[in-house]
mmCIF file with all atom_site columns, C-alpha atoms in Angstrom:
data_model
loop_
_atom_site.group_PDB
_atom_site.id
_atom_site.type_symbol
_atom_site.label_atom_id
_atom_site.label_alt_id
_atom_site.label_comp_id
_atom_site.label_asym_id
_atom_site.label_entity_id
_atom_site.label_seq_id
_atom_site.pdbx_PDB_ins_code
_atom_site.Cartn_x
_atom_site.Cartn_y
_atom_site.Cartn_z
_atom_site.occupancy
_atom_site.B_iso_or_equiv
_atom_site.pdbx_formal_charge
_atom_site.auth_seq_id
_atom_site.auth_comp_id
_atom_site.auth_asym_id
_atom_site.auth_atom_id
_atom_site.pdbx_PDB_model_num
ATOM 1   C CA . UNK A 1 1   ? 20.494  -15.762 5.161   1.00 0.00 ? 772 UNK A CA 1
ATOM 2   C CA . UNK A 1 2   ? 18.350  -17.740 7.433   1.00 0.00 ? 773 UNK A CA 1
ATOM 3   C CA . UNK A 1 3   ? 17.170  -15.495 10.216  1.00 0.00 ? 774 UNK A CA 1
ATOM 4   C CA . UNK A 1 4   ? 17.421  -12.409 8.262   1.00 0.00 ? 775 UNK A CA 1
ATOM 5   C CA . UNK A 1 5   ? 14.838  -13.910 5.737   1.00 0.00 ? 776 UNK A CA 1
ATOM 6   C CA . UNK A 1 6   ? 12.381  -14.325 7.640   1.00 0.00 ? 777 UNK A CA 1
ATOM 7   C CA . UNK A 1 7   ? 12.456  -10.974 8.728   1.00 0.00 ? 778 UNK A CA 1
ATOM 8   C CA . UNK A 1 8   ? 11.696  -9.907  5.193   1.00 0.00 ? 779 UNK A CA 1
ATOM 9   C CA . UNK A 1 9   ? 8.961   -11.790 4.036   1.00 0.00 ? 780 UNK A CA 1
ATOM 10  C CA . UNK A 1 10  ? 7.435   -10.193 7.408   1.00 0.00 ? 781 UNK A CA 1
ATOM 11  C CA . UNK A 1 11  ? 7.892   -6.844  6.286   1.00 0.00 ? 782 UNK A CA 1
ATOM 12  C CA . UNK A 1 12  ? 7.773   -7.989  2.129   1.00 0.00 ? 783 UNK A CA 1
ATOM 13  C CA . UNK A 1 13  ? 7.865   -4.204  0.998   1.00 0.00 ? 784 UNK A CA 1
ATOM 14  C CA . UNK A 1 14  ? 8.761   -1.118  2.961   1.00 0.00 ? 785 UNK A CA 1
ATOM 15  C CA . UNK A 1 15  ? 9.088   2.593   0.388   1.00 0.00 ? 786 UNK A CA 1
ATOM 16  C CA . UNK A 1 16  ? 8.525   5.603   0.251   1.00 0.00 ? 787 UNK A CA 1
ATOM 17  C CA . UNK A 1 17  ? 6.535   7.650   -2.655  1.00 0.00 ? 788 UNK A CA 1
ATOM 18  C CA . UNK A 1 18  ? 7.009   11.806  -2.531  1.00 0.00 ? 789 UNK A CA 1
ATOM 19  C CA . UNK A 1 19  ? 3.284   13.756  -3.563  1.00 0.00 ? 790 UNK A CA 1
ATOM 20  C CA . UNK A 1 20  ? 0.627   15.627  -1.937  1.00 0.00 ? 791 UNK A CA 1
ATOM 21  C CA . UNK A 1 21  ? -0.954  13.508  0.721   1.00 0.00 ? 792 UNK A CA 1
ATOM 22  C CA . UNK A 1 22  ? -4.988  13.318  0.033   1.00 0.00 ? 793 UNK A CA 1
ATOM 23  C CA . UNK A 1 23  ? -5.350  13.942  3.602   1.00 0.00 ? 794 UNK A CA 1
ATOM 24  C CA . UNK A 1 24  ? -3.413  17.207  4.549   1.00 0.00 ? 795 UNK A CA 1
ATOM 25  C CA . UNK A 1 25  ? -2.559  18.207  0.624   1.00 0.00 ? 796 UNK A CA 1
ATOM 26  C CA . UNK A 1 26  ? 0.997   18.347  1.757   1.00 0.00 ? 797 UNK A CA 1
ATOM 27  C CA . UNK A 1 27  ? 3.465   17.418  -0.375  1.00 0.00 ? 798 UNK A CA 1
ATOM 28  C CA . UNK A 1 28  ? 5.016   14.233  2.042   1.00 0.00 ? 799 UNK A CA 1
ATOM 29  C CA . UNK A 1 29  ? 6.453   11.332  1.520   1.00 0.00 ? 800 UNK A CA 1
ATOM 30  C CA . UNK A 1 30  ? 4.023   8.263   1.661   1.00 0.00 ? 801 UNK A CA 1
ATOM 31  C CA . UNK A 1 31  ? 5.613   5.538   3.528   1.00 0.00 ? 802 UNK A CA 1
ATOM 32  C CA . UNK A 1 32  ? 4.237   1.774   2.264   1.00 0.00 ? 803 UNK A CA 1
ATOM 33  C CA . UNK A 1 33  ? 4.248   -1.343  4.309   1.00 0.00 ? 804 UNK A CA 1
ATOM 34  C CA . UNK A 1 34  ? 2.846   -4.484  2.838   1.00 0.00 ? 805 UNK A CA 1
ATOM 35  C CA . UNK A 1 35  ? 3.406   -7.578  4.423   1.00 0.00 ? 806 UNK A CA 1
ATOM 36  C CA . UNK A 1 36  ? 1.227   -10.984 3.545   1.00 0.00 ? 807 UNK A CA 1
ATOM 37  C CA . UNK A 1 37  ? -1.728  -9.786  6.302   1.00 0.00 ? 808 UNK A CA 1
ATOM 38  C CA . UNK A 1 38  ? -2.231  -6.089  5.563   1.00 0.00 ? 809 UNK A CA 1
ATOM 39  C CA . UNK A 1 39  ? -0.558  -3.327  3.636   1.00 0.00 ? 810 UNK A CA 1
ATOM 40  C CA . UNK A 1 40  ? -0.700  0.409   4.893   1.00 0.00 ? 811 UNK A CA 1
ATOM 41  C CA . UNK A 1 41  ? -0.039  4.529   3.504   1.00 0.00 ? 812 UNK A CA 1
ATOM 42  C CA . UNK A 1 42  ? 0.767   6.512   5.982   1.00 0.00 ? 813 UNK A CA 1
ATOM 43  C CA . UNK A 1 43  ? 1.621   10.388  5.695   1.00 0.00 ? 814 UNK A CA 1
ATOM 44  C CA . UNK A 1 44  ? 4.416   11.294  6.946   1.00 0.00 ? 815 UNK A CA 1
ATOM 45  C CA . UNK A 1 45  ? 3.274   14.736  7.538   1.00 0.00 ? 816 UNK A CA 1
ATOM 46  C CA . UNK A 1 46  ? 0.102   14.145  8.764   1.00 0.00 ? 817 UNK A CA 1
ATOM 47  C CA . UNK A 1 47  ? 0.496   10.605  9.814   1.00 0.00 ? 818 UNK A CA 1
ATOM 48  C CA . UNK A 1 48  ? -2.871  9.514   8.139   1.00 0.00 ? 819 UNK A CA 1
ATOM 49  C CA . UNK A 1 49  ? -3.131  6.281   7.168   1.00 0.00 ? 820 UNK A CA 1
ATOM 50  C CA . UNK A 1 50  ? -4.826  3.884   4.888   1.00 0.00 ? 821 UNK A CA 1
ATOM 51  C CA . UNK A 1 51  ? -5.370  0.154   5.950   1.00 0.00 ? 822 UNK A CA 1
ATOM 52  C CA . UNK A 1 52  ? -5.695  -2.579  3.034   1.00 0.00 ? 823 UNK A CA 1
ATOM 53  C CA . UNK A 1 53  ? -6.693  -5.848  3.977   1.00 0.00 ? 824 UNK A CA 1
ATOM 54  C CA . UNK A 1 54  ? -5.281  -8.666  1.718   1.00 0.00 ? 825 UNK A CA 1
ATOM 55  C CA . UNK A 1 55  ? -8.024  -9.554  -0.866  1.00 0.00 ? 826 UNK A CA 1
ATOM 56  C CA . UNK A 1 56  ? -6.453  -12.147 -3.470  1.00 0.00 ? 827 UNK A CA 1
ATOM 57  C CA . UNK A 1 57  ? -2.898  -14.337 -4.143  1.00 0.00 ? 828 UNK A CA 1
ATOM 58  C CA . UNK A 1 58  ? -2.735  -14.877 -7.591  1.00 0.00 ? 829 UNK A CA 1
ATOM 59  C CA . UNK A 1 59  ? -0.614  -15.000 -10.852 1.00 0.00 ? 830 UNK A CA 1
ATOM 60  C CA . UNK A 1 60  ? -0.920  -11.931 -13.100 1.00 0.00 ? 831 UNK A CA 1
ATOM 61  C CA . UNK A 1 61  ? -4.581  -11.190 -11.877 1.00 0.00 ? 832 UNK A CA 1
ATOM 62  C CA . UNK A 1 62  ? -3.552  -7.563  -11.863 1.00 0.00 ? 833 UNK A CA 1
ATOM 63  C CA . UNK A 1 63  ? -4.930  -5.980  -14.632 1.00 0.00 ? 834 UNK A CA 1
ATOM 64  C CA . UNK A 1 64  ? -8.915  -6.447  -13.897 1.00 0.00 ? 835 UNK A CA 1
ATOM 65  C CA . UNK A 1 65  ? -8.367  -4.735  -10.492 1.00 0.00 ? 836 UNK A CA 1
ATOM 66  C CA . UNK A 1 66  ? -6.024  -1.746  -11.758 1.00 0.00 ? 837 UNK A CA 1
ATOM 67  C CA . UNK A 1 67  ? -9.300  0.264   -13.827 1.00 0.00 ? 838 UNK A CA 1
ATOM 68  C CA . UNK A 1 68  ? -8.574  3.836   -13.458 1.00 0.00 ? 839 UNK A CA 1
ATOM 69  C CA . UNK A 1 69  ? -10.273 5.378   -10.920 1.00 0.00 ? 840 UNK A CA 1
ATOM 70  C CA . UNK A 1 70  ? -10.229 9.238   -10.071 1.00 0.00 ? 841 UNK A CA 1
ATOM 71  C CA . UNK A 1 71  ? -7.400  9.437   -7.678  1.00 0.00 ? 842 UNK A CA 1
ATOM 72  C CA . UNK A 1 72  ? -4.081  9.022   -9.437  1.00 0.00 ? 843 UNK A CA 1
ATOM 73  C CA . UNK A 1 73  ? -2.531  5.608   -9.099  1.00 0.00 ? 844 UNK A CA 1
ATOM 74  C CA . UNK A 1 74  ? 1.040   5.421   -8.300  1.00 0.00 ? 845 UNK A CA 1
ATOM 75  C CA . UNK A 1 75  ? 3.254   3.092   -9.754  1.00 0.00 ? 846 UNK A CA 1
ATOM 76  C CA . UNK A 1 76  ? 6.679   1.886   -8.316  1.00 0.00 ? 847 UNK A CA 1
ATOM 77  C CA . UNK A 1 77  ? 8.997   -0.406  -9.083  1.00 0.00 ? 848 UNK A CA 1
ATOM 78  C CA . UNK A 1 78  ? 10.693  -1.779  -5.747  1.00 0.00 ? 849 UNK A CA 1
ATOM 79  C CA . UNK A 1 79  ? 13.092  -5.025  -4.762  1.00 0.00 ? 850 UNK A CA 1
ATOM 80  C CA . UNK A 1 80  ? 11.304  -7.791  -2.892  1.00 0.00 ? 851 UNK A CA 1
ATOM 81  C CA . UNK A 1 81  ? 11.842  -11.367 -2.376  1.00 0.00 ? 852 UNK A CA 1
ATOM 82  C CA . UNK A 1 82  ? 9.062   -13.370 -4.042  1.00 0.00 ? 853 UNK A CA 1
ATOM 83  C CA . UNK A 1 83  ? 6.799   -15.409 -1.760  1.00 0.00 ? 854 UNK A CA 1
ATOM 84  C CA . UNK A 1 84  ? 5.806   -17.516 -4.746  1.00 0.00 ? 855 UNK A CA 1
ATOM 85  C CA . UNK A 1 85  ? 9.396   -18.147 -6.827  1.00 0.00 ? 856 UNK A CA 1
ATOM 86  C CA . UNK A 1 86  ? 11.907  -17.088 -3.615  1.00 0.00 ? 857 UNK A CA 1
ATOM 87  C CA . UNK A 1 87  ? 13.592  -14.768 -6.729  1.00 0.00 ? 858 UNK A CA 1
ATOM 88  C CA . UNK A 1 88  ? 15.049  -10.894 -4.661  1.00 0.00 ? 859 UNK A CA 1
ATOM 89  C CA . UNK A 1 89  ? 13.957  -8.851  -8.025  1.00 0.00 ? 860 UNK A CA 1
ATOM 90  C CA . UNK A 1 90  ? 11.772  -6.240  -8.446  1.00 0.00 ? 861 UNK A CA 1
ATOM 91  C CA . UNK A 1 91  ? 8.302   -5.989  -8.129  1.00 0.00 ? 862 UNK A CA 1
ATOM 92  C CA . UNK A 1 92  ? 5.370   -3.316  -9.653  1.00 0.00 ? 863 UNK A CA 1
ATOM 93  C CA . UNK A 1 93  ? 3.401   -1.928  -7.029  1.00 0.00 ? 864 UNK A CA 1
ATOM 94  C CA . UNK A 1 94  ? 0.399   0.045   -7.679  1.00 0.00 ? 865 UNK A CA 1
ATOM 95  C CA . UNK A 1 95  ? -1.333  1.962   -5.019  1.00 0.00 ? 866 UNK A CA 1
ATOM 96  C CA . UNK A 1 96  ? -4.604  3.224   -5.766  1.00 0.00 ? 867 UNK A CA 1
ATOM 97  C CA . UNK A 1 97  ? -7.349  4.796   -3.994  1.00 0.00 ? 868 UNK A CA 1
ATOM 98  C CA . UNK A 1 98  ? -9.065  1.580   -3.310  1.00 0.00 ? 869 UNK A CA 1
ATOM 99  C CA . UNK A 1 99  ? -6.324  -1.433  -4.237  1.00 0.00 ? 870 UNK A CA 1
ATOM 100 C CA . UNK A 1 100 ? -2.700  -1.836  -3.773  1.00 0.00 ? 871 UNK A CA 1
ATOM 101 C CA . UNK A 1 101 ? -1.395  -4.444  -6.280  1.00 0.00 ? 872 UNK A CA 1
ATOM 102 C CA . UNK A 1 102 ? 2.307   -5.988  -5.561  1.00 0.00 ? 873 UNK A CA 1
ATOM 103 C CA . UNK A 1 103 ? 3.753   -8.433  -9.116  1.00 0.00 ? 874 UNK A CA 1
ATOM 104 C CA . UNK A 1 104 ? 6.402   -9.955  -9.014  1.00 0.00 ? 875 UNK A CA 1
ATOM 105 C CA . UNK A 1 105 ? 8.167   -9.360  -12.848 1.00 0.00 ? 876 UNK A CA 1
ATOM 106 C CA . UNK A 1 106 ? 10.355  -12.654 -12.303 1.00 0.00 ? 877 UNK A CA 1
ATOM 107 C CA . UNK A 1 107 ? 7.108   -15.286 -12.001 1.00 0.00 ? 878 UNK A CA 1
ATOM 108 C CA . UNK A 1 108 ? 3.690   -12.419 -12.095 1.00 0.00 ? 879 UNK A CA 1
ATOM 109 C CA . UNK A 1 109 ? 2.895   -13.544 -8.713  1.00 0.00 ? 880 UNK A CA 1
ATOM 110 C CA . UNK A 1 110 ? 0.500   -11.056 -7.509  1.00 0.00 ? 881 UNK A CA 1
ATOM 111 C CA . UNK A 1 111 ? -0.667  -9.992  -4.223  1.00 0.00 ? 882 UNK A CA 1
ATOM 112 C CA . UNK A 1 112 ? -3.870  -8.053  -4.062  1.00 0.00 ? 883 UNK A CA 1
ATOM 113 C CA . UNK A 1 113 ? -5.026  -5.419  -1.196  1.00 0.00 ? 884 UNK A CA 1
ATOM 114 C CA . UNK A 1 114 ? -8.026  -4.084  -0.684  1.00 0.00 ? 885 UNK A CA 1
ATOM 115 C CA . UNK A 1 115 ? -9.103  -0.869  1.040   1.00 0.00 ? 886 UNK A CA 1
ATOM 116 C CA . UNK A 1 116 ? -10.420 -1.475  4.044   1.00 0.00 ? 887 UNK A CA 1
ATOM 117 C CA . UNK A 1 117 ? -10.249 1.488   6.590   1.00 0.00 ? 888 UNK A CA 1
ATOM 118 C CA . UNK A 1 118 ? -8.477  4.906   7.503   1.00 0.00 ? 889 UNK A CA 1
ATOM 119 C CA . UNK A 1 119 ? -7.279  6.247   10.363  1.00 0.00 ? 890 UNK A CA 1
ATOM 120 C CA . UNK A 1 120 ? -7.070  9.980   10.499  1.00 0.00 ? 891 UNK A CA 1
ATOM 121 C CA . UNK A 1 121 ? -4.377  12.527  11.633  1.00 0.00 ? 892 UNK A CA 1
ATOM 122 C CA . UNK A 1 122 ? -5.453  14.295  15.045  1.00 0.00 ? 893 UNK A CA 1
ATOM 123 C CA . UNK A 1 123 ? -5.903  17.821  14.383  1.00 0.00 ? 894 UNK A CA 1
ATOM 124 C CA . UNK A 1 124 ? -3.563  19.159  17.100  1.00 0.00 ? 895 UNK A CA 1
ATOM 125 C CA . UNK A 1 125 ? -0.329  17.449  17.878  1.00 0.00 ? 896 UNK A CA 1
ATOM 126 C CA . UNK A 1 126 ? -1.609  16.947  21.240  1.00 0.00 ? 897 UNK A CA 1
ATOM 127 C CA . UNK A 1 127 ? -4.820  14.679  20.271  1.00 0.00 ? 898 UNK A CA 1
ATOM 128 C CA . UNK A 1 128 ? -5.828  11.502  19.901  1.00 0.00 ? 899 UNK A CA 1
ATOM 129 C CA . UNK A 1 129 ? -5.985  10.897  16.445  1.00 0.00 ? 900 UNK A CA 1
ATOM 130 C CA . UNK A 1 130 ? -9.761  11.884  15.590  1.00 0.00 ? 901 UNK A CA 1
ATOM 131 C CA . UNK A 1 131 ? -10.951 8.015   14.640  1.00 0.00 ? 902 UNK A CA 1
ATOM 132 C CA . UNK A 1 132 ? -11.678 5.541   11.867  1.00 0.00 ? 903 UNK A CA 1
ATOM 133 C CA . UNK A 1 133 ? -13.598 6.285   8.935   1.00 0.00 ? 904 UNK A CA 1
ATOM 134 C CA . UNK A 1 134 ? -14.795 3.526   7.080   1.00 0.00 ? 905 UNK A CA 1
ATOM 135 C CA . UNK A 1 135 ? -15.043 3.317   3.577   1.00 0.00 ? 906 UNK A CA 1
ATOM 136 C CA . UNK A 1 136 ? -13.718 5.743   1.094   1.00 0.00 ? 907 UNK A CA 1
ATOM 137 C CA . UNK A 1 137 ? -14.672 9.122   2.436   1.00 0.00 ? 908 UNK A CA 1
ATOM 138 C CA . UNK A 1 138 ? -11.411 10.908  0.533   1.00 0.00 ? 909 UNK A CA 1
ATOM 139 C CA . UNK A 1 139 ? -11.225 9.209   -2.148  1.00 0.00 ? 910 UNK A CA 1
ATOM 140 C CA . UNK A 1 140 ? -12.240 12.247  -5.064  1.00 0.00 ? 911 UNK A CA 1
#
């Protein structure tokens, strides 16, 4: 277990959610990364992605930040090893337009993200990908 743990808290949650990206309106699958530094959404159609910068650590802290909003938040329930109790169980995660909230169910451990930048999809597979834009210029 030793080296291979370590490995995981690295990574801490790696899915996939299926709907229509808010970037292309394809329907894609969404891969998620979170680790402790930043947490990302990236389209796996058009490979635009959302940065979240880690905002707060705390137990069951969740609810004030989860108001919501006018983009629809998804909610998942994946398997994680706990930073806080060590427990592999599942945890909620709930990605939003402008938080991503990981709980542990075992202890309520919660990791907050906030929304921090996007990069966009080049427009022709051939491109640079056309830049950052900061804030929340797609969120509806």
């Amino acid at each position: 277990m030793g080296a291979h743990h370590s490995s995981m808290s690295d990574r801490f949650i790696s899915t996939k959610y299926r709907t229509d990206c808010y970037h292309c309106r394809a329907l894609a699958d969404q891969q998620i990364q979170a680790t402790p530094n930043r947490a990302d959404v990236t389209c796996e159609n058009c490979k635009a992605t959302r940065v979240f910068v880690p905002l707060i650590e705390d137990v069951d802290e969740t609810g004030m930040f989860t108001r919501p909003g006018p983009w629809p938040a998804w909610s998942l329930a994946v398997p994680a090893v706990c930073r806080n109790c060590g427990v592999d169980g599942l945890h909620d995660l709930v990605v939003s337009c402008r938080h991503i909230t990981v709980r542990c169910r075992n202890c309520r451990f919660t990791h907050l993200f906030r929304f921090s930048l996007e990069y966009m999809a080049p427009d022709k597979p051939d491109e640079q990908t056309s830049g950052i834009v900061d804030g929340h210029a797609t969120c509806p």
